[in-house]
MMTF fields as JSON, N, C-alpha, C and O atoms, coordinates in Angstrom:
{
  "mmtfVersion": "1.0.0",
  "mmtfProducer": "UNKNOWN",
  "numBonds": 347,
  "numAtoms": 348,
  "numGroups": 87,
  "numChains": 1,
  "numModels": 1,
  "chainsPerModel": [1],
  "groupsPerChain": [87],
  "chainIdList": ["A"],
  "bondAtomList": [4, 2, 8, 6, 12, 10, 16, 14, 20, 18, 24, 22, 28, 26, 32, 30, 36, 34, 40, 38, 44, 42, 48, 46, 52, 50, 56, 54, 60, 58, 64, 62, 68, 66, 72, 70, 76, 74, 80, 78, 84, 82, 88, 86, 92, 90, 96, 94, 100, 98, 104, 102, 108, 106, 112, 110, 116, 114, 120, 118, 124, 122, 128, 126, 132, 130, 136, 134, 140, 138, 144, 142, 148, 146, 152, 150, 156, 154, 160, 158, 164, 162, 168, 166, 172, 170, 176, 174, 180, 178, 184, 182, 188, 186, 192, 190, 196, 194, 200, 198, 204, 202, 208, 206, 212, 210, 216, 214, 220, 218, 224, 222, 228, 226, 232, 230, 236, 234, 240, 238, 244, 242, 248, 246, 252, 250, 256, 254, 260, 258, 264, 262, 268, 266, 272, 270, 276, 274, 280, 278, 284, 282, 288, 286, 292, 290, 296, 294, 300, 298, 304, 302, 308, 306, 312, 310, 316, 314, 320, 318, 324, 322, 328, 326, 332, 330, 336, 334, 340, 338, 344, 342],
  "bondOrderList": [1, 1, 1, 1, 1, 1, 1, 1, 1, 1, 1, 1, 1, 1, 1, 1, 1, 1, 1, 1, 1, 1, 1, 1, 1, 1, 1, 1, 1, 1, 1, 1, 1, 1, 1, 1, 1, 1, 1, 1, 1, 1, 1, 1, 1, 1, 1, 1, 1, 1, 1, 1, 1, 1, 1, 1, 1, 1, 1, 1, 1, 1, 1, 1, 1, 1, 1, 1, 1, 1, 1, 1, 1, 1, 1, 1, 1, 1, 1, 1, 1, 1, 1, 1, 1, 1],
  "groupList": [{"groupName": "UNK", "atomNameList": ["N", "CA", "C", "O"], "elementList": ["N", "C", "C", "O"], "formalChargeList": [0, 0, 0, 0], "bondAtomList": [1, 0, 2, 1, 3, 2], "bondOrderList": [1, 1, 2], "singleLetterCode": "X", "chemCompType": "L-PEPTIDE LINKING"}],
  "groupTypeList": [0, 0, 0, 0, 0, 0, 0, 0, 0, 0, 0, 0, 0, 0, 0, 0, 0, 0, 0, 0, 0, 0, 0, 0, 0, 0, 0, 0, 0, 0, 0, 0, 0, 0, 0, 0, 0, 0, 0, 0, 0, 0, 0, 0, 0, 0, 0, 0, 0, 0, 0, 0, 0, 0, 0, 0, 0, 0, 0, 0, 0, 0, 0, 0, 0, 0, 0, 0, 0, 0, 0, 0, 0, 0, 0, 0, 0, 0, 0, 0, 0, 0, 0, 0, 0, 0, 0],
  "groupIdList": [1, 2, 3, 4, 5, 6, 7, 8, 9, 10, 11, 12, 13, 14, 15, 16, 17, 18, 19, 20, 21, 22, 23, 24, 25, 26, 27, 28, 29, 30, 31, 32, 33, 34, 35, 36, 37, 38, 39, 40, 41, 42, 43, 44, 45, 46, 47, 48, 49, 50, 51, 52, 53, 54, 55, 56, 57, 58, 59, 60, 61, 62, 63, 64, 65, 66, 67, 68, 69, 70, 71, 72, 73, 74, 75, 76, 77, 78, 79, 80, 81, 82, 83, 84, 85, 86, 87],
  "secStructList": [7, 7, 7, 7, 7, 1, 1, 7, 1, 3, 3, 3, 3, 3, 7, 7, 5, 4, 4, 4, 6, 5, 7, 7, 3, 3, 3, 3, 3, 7, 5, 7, 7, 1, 1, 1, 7, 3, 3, 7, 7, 3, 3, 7, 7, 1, 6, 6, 1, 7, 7, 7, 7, 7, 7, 7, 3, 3, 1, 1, 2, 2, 2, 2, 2, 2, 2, 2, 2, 2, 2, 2, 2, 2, 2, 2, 2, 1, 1, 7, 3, 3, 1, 1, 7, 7, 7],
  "xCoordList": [14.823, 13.614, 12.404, 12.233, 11.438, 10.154, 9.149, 8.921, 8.438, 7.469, 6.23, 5.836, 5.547, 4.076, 3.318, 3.882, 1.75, 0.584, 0.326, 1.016, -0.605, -0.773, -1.912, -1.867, -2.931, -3.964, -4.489, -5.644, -3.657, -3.353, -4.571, -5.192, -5.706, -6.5, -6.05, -6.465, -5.374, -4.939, -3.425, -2.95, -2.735, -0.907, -0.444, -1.157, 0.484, 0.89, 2.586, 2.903, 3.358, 4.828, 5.389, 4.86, 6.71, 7.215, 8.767, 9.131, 9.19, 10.76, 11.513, 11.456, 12.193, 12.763, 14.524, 15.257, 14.871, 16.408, 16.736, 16.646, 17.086, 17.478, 18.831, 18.857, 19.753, 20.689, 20.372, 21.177, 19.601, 19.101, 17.317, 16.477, 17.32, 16.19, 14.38, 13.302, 14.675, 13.665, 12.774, 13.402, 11.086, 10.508, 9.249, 8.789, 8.947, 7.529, 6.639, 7.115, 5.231, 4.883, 3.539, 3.36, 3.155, 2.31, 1.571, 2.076, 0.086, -0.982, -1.703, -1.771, -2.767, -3.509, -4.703, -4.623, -5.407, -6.468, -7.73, -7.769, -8.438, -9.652, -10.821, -10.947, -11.61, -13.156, -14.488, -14.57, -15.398, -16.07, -16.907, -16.77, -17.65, -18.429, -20.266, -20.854, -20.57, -22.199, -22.716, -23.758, -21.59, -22.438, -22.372, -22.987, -21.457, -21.152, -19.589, -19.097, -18.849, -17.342, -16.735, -17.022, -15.628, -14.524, -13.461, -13.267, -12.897, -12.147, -10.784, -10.693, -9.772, -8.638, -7.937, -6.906, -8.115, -8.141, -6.313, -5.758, -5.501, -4.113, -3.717, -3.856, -3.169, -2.717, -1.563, -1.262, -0.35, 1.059, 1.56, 1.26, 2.83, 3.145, 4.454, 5.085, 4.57, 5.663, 4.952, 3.873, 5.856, 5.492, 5.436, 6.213, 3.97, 3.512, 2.654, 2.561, 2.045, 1.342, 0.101, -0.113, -0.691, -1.974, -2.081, -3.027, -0.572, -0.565, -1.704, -2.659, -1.305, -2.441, -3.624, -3.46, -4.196, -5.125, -5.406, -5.302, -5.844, -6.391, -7.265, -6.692, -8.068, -8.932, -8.919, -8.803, -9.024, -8.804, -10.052, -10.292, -11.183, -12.395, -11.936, -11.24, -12.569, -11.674, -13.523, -14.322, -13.89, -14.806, -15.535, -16.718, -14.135, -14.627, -13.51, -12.415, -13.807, -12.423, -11.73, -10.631, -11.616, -10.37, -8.972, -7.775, -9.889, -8.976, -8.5, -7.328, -9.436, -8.182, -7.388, -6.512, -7.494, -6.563, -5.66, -4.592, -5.75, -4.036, -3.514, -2.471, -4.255, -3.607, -2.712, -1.668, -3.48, -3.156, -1.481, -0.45, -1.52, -0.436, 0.954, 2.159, -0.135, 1.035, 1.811, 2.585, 1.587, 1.956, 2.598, 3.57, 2.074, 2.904, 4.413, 5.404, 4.408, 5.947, 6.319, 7.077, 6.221, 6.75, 7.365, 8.561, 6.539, 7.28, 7.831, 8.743, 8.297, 9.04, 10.372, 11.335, 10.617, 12.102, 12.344, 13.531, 11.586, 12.034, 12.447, 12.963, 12.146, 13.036, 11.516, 11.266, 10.77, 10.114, 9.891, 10.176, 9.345, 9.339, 7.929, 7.256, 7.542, 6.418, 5.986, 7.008, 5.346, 5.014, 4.729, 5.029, 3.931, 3.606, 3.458, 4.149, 2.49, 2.196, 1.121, -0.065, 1.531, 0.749, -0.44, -0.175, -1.863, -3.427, -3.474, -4.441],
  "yCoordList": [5.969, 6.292, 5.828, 6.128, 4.941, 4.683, 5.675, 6.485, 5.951, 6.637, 6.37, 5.233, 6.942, 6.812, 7.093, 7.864, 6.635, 6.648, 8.428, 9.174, 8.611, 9.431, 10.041, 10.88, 9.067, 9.241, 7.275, 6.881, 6.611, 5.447, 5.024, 6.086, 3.771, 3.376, 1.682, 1.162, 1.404, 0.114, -0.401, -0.457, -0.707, -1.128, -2.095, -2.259, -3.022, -4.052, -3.271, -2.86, -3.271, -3.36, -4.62, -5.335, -4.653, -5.943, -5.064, -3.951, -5.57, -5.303, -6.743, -7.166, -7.2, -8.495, -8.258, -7.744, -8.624, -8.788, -10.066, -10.332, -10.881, -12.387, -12.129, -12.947, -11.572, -11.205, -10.987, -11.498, -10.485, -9.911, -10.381, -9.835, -11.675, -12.714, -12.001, -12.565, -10.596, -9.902, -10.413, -10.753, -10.486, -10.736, -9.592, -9.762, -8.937, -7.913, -7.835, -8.23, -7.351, -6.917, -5.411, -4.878, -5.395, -4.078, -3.831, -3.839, -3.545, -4.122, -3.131, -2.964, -1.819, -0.614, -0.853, -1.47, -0.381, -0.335, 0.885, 1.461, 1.191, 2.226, 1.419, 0.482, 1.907, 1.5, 2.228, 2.799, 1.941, 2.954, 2.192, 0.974, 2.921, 2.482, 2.553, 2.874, 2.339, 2.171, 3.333, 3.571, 4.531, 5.513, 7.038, 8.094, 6.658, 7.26, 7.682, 8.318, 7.234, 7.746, 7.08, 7.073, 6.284, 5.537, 5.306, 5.818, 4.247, 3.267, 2.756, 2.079, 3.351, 2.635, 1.553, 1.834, 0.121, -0.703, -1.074, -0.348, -1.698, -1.48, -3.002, -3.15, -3.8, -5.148, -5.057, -3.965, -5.739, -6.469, -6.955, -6.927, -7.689, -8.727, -9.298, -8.905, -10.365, -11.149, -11.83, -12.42, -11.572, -12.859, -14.178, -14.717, -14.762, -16.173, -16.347, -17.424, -15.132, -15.044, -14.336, -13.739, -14.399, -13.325, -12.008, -11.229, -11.814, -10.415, -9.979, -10.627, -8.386, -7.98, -6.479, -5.682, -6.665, -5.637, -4.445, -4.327, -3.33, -2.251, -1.091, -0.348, -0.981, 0.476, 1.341, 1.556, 2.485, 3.677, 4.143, 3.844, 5.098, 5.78, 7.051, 7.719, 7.382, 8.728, 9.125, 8.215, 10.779, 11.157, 10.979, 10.746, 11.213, 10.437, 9.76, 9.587, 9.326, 8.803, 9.62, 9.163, 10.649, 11.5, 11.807, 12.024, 11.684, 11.862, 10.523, 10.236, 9.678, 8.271, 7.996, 7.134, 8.329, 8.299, 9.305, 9.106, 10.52, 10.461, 10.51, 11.155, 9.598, 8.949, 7.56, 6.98, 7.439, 6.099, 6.719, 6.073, 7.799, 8.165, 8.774, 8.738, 9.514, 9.754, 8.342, 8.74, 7.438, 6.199, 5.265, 4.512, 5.447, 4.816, 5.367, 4.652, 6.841, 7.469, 6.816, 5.936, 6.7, 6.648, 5.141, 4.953, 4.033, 2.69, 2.944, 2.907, 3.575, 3.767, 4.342, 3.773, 5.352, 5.631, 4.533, 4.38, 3.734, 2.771, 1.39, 0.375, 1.55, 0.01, -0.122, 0.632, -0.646, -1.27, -0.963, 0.166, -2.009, -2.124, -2.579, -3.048, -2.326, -2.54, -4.383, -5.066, -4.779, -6.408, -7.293, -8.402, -6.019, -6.147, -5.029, -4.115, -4.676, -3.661, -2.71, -2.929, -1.625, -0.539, -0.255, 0.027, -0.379, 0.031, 1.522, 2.274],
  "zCoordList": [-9.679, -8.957, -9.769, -10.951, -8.916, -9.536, -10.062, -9.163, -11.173, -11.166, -10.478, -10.738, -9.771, -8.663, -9.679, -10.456, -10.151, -11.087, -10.665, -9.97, -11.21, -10.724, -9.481, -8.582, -10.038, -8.962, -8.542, -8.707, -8.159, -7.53, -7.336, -7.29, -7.118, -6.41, -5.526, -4.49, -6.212, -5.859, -5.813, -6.947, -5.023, -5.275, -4.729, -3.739, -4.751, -3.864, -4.334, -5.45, -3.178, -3.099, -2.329, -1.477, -2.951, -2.12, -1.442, -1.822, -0.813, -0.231, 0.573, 1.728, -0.63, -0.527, -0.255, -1.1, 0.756, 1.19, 1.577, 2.775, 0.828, 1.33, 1.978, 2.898, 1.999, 3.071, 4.499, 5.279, 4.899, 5.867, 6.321, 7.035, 5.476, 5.732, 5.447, 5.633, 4.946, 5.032, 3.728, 2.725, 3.717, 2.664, 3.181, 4.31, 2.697, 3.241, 2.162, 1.098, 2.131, 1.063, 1.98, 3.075, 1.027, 1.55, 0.471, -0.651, 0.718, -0.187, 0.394, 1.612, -1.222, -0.648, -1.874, -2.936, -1.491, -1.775, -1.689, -0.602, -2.401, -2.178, -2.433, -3.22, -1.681, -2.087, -1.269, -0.181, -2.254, -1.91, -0.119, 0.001, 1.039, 2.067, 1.818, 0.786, 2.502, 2.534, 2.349, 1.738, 3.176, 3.569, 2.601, 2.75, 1.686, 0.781, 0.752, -0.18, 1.93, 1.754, 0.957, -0.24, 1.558, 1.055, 2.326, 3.429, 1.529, 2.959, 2.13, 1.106, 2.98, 2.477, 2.744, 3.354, 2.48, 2.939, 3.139, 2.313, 3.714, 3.67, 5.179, 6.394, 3.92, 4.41, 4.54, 4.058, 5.051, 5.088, 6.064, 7.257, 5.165, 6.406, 5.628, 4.647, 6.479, 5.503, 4.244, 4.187, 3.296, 2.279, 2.856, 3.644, 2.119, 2.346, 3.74, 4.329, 4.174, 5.279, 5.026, 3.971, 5.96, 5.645, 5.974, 5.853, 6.568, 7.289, 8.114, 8.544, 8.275, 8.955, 8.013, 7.089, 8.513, 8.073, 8.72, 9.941, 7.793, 8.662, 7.979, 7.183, 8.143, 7.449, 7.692, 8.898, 6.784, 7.056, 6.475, 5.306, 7.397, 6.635, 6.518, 7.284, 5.116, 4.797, 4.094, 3.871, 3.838, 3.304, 2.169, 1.92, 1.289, 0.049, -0.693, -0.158, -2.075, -2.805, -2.964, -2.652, -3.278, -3.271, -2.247, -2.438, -1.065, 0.432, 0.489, 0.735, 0.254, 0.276, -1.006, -0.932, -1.626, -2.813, -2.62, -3.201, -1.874, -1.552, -0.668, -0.559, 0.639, 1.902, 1.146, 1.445, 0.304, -0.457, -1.023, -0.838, -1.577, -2.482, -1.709, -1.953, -0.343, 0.173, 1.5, 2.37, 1.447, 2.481, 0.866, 0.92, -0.007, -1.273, -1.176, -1.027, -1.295, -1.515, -0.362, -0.771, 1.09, 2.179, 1.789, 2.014, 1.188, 1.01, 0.732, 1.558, -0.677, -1.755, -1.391, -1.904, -0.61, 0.264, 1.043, 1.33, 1.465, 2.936, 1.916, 2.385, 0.579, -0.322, -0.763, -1.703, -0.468, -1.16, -2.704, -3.102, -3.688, -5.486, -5.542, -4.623, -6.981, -6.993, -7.176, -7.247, -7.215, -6.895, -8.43, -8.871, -8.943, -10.404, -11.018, -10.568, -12.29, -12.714, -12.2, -12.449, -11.465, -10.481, -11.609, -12.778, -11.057, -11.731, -10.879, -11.003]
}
């Protein structure tokens, strides 16, 4: 079992099965908005594509940092590994 950071702001996972032709990755992010919240930004797709995108406005950094943490564990049972070294 992987260890999760503890309070995450940024992650890329991959879940690679060349048996089963699968290449994915899944890409999270925090940052702060204009208006003083924070936005969890959250890409994937296949490897070697631009995937897709999607935001999430959350109140502040804290609430997205652990929407962020809790959709991390959820990769993490479904296969996915980390891509590189988790910040």
């Amino acid at each position: 079992m992987e260890q999760i950071p503890l309070f995450p702001l940024e992650t890329r996972v991959t879940r690679i099965d060349a048996a089963r032709n699968t290449w994915r990755f899944y890409e999270m992010s925090v940052q702060h908005d204009l208006f003083g919240g924070a936005v969890l930004i959250r890409r994937w797709g296949r490897i070697g594509t631009a995937g897709r995108l999607r935001l999430d406005l959350h109140t502040n950094e804290g609430a997205a940092a652990n929407a962020l943490a809790c959709l991390l564990r959820r990769k993490i049972k479904r296969g996915y590994r980390w891509a590189s070294t988790p910040t």
